[in-house]
XYZ file of C-alpha atoms in Angstrom:
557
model
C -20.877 -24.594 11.100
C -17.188 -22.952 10.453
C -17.229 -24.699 7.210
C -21.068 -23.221 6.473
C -19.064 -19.381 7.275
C -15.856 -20.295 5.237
C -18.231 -21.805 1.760
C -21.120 -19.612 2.215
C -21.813 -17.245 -0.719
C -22.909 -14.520 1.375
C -20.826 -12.784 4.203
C -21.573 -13.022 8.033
C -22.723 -9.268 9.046
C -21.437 -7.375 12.005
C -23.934 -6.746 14.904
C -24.082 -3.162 13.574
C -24.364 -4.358 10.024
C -27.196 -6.744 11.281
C -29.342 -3.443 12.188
C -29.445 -2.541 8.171
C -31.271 -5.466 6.693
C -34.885 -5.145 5.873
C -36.159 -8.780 6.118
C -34.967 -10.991 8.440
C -36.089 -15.139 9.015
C -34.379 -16.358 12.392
C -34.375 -20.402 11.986
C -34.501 -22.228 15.324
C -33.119 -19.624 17.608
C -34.616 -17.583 21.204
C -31.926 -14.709 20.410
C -33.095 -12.527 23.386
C -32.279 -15.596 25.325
C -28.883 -16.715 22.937
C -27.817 -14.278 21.501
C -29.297 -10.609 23.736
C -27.077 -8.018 21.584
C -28.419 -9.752 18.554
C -31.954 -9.591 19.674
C -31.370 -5.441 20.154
C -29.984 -5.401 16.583
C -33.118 -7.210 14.786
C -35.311 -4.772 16.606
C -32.970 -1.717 15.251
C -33.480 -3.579 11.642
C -37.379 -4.086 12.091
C -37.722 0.123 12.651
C -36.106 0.362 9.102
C -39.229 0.371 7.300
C -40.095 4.111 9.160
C -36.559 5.346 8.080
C -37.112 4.450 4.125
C -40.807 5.706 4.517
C -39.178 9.033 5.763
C -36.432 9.159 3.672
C -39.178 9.314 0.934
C -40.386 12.060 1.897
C -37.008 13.536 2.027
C -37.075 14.111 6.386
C -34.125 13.065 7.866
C -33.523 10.045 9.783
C -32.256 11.914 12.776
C -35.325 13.339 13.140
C -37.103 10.766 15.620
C -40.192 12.237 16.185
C -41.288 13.064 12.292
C -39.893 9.074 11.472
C -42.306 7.542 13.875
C -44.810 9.626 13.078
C -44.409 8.811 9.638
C -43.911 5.242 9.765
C -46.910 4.860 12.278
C -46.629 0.999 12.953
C -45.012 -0.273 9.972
C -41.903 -2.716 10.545
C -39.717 -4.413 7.963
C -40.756 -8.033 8.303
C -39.229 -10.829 10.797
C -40.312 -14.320 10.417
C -39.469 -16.324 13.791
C -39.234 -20.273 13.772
C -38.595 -21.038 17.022
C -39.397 -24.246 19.679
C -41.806 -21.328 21.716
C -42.695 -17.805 22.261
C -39.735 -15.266 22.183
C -39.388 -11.936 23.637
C -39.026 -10.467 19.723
C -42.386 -11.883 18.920
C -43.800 -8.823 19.274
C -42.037 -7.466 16.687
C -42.450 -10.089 14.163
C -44.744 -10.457 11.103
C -45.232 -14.211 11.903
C -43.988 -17.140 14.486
C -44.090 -20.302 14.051
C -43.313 -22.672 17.026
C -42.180 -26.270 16.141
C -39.931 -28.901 16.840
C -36.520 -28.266 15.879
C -36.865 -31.297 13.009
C -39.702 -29.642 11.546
C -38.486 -26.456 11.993
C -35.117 -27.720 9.609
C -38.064 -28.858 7.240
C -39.484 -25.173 7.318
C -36.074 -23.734 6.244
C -35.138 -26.603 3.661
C -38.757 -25.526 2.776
C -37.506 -22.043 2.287
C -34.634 -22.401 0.211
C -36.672 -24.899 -2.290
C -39.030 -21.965 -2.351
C -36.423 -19.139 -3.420
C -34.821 -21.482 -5.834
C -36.379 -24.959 -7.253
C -33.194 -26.099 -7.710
C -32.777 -26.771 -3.677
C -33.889 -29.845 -2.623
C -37.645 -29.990 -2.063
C -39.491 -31.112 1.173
C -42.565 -33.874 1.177
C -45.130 -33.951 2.938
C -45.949 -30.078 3.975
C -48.968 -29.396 4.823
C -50.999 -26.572 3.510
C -50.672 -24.366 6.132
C -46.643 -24.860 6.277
C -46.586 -24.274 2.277
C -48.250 -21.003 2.531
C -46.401 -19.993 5.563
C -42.926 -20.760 3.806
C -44.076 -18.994 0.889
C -44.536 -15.103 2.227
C -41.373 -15.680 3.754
C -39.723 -16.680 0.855
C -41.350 -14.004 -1.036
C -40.554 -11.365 1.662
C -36.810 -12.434 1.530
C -36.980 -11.864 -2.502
C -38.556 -8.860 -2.118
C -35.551 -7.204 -0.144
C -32.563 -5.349 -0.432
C -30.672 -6.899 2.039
C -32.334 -10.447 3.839
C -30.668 -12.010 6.165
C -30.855 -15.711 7.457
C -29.676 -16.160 11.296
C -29.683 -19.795 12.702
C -27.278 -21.323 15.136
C -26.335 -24.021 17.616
C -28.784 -24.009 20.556
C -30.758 -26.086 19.613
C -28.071 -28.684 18.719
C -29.668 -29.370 15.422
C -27.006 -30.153 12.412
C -30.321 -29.661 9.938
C -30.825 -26.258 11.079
C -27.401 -25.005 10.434
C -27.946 -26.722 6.734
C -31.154 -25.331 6.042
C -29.911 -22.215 7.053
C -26.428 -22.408 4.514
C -29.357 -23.621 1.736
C -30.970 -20.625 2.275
C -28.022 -18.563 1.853
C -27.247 -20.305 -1.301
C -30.534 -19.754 -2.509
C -30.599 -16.076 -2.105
C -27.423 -15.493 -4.036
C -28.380 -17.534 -6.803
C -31.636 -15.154 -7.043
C -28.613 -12.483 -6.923
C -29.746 -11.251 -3.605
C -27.653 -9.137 -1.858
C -27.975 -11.017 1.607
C -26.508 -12.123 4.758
C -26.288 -15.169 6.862
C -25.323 -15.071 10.381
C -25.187 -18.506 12.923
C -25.044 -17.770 17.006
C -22.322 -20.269 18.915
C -22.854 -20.876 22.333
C -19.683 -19.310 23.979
C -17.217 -16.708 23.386
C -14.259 -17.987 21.221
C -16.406 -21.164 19.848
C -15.255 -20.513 16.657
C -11.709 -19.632 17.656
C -11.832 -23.521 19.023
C -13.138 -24.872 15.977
C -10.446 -23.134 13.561
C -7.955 -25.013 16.243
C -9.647 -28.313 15.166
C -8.972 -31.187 17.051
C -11.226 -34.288 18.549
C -14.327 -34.291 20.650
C -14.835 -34.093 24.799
C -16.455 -37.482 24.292
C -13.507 -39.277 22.047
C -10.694 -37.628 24.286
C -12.421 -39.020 27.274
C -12.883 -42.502 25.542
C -8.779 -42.481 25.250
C -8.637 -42.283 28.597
C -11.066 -44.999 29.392
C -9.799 -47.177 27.036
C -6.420 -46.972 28.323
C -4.446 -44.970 25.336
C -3.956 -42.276 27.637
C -2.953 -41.921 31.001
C -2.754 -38.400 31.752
C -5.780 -35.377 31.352
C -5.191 -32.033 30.970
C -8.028 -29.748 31.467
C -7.947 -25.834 30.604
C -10.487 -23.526 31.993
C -13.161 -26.262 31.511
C -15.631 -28.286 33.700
C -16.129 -31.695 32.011
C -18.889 -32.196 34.054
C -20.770 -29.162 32.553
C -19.792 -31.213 29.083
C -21.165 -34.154 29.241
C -22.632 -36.957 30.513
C -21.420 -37.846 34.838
C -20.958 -41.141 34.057
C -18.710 -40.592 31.188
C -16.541 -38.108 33.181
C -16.027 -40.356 36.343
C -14.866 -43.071 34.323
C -12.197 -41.223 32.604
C -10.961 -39.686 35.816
C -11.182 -42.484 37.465
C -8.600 -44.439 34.688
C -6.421 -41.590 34.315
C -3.375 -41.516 36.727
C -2.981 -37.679 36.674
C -5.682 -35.139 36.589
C -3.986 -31.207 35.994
C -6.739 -28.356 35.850
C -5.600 -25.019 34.925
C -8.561 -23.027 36.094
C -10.076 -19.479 37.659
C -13.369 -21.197 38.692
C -13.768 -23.709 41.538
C -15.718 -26.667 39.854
C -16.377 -30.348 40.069
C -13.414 -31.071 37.888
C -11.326 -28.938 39.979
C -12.393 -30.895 42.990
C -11.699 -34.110 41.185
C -7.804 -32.901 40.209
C -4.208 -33.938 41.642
C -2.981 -30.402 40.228
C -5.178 -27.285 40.199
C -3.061 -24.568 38.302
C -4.745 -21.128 38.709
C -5.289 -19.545 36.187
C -5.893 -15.342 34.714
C -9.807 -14.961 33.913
C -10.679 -12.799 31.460
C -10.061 -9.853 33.511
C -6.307 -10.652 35.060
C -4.608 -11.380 31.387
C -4.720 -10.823 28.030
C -5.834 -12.985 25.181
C -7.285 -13.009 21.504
C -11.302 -14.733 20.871
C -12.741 -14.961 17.738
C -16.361 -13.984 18.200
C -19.298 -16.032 16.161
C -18.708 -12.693 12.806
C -15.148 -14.548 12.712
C -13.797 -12.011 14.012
C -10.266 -12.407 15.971
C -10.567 -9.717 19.049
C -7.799 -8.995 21.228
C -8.975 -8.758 25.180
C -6.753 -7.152 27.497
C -5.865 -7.030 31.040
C -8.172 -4.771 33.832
C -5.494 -5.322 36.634
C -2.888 -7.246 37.931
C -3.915 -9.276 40.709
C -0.077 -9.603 42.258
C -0.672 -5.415 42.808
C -3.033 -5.955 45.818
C -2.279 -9.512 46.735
C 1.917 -10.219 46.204
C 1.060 -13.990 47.455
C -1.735 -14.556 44.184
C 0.433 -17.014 42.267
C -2.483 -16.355 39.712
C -0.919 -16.031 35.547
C -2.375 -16.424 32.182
C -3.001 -20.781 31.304
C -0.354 -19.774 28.213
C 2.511 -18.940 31.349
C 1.627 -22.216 32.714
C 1.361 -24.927 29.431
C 4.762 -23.266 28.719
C 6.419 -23.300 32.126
C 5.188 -27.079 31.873
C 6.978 -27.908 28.829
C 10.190 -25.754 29.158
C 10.547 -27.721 32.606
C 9.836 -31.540 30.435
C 12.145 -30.797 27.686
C 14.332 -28.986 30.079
C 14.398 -26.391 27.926
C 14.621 -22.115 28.730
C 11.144 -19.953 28.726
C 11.330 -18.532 25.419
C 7.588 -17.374 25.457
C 7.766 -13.920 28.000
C 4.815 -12.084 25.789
C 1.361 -12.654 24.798
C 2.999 -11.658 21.279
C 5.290 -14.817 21.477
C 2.667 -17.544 21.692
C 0.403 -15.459 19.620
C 2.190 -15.742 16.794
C 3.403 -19.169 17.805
C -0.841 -19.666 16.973
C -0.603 -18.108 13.838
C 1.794 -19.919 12.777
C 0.803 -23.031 13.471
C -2.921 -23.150 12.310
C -3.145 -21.635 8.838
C -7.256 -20.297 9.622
C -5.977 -17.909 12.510
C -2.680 -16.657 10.981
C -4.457 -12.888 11.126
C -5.267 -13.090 14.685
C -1.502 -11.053 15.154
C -3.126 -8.161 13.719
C -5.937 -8.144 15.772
C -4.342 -5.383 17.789
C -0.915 -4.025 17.925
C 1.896 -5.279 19.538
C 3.461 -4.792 22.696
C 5.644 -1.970 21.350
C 3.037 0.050 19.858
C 3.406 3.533 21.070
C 1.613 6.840 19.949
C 4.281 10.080 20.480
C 6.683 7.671 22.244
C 3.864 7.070 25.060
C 1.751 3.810 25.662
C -2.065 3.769 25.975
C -3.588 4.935 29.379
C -5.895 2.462 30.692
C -7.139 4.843 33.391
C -8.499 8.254 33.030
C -7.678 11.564 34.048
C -9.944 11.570 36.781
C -9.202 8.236 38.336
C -10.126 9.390 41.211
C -9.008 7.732 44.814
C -6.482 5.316 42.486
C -3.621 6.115 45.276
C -5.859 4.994 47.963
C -6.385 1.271 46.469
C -3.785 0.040 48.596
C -4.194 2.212 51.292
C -5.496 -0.471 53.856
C -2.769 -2.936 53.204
C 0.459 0.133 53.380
C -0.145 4.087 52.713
C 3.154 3.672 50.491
C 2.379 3.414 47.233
C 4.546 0.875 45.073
C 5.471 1.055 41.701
C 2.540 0.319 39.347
C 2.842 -2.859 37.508
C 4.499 -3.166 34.419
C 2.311 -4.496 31.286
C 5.513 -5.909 29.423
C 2.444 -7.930 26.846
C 0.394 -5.110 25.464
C 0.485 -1.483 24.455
C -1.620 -0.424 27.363
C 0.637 1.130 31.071
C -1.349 0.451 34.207
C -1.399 3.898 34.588
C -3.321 7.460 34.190
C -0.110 8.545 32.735
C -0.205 7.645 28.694
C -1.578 8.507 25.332
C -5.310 9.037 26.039
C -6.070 11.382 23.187
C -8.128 11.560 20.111
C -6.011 13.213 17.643
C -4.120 10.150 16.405
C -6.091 7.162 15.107
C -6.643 3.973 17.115
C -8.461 1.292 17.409
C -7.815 0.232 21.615
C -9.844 3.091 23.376
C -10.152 1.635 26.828
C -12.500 5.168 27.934
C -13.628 8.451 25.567
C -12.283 11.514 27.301
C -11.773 14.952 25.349
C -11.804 18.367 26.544
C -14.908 20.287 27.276
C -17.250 16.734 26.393
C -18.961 14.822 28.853
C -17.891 11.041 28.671
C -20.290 9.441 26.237
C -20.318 12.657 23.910
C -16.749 12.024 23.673
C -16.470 9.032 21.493
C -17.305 11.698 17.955
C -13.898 12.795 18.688
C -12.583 9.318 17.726
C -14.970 8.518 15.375
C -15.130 9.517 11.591
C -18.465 10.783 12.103
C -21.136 10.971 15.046
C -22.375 7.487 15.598
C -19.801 6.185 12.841
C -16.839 3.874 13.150
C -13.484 4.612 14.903
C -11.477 6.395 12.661
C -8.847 3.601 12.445
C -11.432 1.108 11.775
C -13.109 -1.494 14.169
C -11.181 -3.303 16.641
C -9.688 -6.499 15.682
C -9.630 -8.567 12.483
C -11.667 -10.617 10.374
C -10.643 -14.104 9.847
C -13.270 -15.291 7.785
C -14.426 -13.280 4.314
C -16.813 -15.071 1.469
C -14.596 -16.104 -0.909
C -17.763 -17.035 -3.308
C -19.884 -19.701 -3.501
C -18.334 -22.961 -2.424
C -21.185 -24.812 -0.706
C -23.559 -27.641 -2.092
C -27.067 -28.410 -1.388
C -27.715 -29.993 1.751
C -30.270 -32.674 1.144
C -30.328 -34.357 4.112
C -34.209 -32.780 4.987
C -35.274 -34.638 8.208
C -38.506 -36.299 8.904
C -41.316 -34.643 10.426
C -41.515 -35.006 13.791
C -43.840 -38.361 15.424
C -42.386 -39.530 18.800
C -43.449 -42.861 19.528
C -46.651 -43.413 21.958
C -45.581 -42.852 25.241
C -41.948 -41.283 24.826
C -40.803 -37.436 23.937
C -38.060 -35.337 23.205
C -35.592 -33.226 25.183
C -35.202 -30.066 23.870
C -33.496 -26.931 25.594
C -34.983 -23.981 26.784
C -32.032 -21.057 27.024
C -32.686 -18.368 30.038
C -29.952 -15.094 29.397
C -29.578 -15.641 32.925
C -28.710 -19.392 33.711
C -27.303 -20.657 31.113
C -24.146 -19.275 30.622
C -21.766 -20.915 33.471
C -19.272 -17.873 34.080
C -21.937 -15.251 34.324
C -24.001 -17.905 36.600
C -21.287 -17.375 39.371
C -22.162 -13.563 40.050
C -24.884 -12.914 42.780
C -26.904 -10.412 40.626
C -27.715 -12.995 37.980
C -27.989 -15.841 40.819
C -30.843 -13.893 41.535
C -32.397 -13.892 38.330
C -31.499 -17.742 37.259
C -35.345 -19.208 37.613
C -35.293 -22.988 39.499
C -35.085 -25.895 37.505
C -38.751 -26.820 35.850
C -39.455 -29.125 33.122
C -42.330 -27.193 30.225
C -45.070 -28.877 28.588
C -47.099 -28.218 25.568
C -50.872 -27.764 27.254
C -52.391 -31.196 25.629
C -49.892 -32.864 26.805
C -50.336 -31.572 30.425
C -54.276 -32.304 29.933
C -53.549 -35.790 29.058
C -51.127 -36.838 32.078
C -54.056 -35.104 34.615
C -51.553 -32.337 35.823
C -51.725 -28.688 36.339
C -49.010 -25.925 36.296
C -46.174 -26.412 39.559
C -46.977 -30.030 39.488
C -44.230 -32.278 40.565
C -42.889 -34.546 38.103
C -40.790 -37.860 37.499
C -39.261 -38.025 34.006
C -36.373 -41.192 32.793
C -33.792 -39.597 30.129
C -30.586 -40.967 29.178
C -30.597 -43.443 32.483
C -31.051 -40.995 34.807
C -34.708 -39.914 36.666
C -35.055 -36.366 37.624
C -37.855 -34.682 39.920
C -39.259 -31.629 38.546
C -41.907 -28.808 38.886
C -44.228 -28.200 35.452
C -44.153 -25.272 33.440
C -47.052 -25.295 31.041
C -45.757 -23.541 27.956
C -48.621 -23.131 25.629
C -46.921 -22.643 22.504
C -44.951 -25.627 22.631
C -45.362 -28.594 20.451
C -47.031 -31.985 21.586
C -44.291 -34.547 21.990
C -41.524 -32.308 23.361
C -40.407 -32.216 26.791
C -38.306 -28.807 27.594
C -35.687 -28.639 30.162
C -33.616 -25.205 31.398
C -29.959 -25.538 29.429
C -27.235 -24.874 32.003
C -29.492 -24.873 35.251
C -27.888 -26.871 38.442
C -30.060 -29.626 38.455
C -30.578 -30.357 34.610
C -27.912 -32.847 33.264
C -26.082 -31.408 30.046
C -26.219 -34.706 28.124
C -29.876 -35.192 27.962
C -30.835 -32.926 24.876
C -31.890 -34.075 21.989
C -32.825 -37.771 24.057
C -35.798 -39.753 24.592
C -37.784 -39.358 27.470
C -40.095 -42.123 28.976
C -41.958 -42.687 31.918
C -42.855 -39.424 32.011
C -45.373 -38.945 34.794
C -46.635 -37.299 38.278
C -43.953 -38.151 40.948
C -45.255 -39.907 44.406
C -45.419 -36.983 46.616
């Protein structure tokens, strides 16, 4: 997928960007589900169509009454080839629900359409022709398409039906985009790092290579497949976890190191635009707590290896090992401008990280001594841990950790730092982009799958994303425990018909050597021969997508 980003003729929008294309074909993806702030942005783009309408008849866009009014129900189109019903469907022009083989063959389809010289797809049928045509012809016919596809589905043809498509459009000298979701935060940033798979590093271990397994911020058993994981840890001699979760792997370790969660240290990502982005500390545990022995996983690879080599701590600052990064992988030497350093100062003063009216802040400690100490000392970034600082808008920046200007309510306040109202930040958007289209540099993918025909009796295992549920960190909280449904297995309708059961029926299912219990979830839009398990649910084993399920039947009650 990075290499789809770093060839692909057309650049990867911004999620603002996103919201100013007028035709839009999402290829395999629930974004609501995926990708939520994405989802928000194709509805933005959809509206579109009442905003050129109106700015025919010369009314401006701010005006949101005479825009609706004169757009009435007209949307720019979005075409949605997904495994099921989505939450934007009701926004779309057409859906078309598949599995995620034919739904490659759709967008392979696609690209063959805009340009012949794309590798064609046999055996269509009529109904798939004509649906791939108005989409091709919809993309043609605007200013700016855009293509989004992405990993959740764990489909390789997806991602290359989706960089065909891309290719396609700037042959036809479309002014496009092309934008592919990743399933975690710095995903990308990991991938630009390179290096070997869960699955060989573990095979190392098991085959006796290695001896030793060093785990940061990572459950292996969230990875992949149990069996897998307890052989490796059960070869290995040593097991160090540098962590801020308690998981399974934690449990398993002889060394839990604790480490700084995104909150308690600083740190660069590099979202799924390519984007580097610098994060930044909210507090310092060690303030409330002096016992927490709780640092950044940098502090503690270094301390490691200072104390091997017998060598002095030469990394103090996030600045040291972040240009130790840059240095050493040629893909993120930018990420040191992602934000300024640790000396950055505006009139001689760093930036405020708490308001003016941080109200009650000398009470925080009140319960544990009513003498205040010193406030810690941020010694990595440009930010005090303070209300005293730079928190104006005169000068230019980029790191605005709260809007606050005179005589403006809080969320009025961010025109003062922007070059106009609902514009960008005067000094440009946070952070730094670390992947540009350089040109055309891809080739046709021509590896078009087969259509989809499970064999009698047996299905496949195909992932059904829930915002809350399947994204581990955010699973810990107690207001999205709340939300996270119980673990199900879905059904296309005929398929339910045929095995005799009805919706909440208890079922037995074999998949990847395992046999898990679960209640049915009819799902009538579906496709016969798919079985569709919760991603990221306790209960539902992370290996099993993309397998073959047998024995699929109604468990002895």
């Amino acid at each position: 997928m990075l290499q789809v980003l770093k060839d692909s003729p057309l650049p990867v929008p911004t999620m603002r960007d996103i919201e100013d294309h007028d035709a839009v074909f999402v290829l395999g993806e629930d974004l609501t589900q995926t990708a939520a702030r994405m989802a928000l942005a194709l509805r933005q783009s959809v509206k579109g169509k009442a905003e050129d309408m109106a700015d025919a008849m010369r009314v401006q866009p701010w005006l949101d009454a005479a825009v609706k009014n004169i757009g009435q129900h007209e949307l720019n189109p979005l075409f949605i080839a997904s495994l099921a019903e989505t939450k934007l469907d009701d926004v779309a022009e057409e859906c078309v629900h598949a599995a995620p083989d034919d739904l490659a063959r759709i967008g392979f389809a696609v690209a063959h359409a805009l340009d012949a010289s794309a590798p064609a797809v046999e055996g269509l049928d009529s109904e798939a022709t004509a649906l791939v045509q108005r989409i091709a012809d919809a993309l043609l016919a605007a200013k700016r398409p855009l293509v989004i596809a992405g990993t959740s589905l764990g489909s390789k043809a997806l991602i290359e039906a989706a960089a065909n498509i891309a290719k396609a459009l700037k042959l036809r000298e479309k002014n496009g985009s092309i934008s592919l979701v990743v399933p975690e935060a710095n995903s990308l940033g990991l991938a630009m790092l390179g290096g070997e798979s869960v699955d060989a590093a573990l095979q190392k271990v098991i085959d006796g290579s290695a001896d030793a397994i060093v785990v940061l911020e990572n459950d292996l058993y969230t990875r992949t497949d149990k069996a897998r994981v307890d052989a490796a840890l059960n070869a290995a001699k040593v097991l160090i976890v540098a962590d801020h979760q308690k998981t399974a792997t934690t449990d398993r370790a002889h060394l839990v190191l604790p480490a700084a969660s995104f909150a308690e240290g600083d740190g660069t990502l590099v979202s799924q635009e390519g984007r580097a982005q610098r994060f930044f500390q909210v507090f310092d545990p060690q303030y409330l707590d002096a016992s927490i022995l709780v640092h950044e996983g940098w502090r503690w690879l270094h301390a490691l290896r200072a104390t091997l080599l017998n060598q002095p701590i030469d990394w103090t600052q996030l600045d040291h090992v972040t240009a130790a990064c840059a240095s050493s992988t040629a893909q993120l030497a930018r990420i040191v401008d992602a934000a300024p350093s640790a000396s950055f100062r505006i009139k001689g003063l760093k930036l405020a990280r708490e308001p003016l009216r941080y109200s009650g802040r000398t009470a925080m400690r009140a319960n544990i001594n009513v003498h205040e100490p010193r406030t810690p000392q941020d010694t990595d970034t440009a930010f005090a841990f303070s209300m005293e600082g730079y928190s104006g808008s005169a000068e230019p920046r980029s790191q605005v950790p709260f809007a606050w200007s005179p005589g403006w309510n809080s969320p009025q306040a961010w025109n003062k730092f922007q070059d106009e109202v609902g514009g960008h930040l005067r000094a440009g958007d946070p952070g730094t982009r670390l992947i540009e289209s350089q040109g055309d540099g891809l080739s046709w993918f021509a590896s078009v799958p087969r259509a989809f025909n499970p064999a009698p009796g047996t299905w496949q295992v195909v992932p059904f994303h829930h915002l809350f549920g399947s994204e581990e960190n955010s699973s810990k909280a107690a207001p999205v425990q709340e939300r996270i449904p119980a673990a199900y297995v879905a059904l296309a309708k005929s398929e339910a018909d045929r095995l005799g059961v009805n919706d909440g029926a208890l079922l037995s299912l074999n998949v990847a050597g395992q046999t898990l219990r679960l209640p049915l979830r009819i799902n009538e839009e579906l496709g016969a021969g798919l079985v569709a398990l919760p991603a990221g649910l306790a209960g539902i084993p992370p290996a099993v997508f993309g397998k073959t399920v047998d024995g699929l039947q109604e468990a002895a009650q």
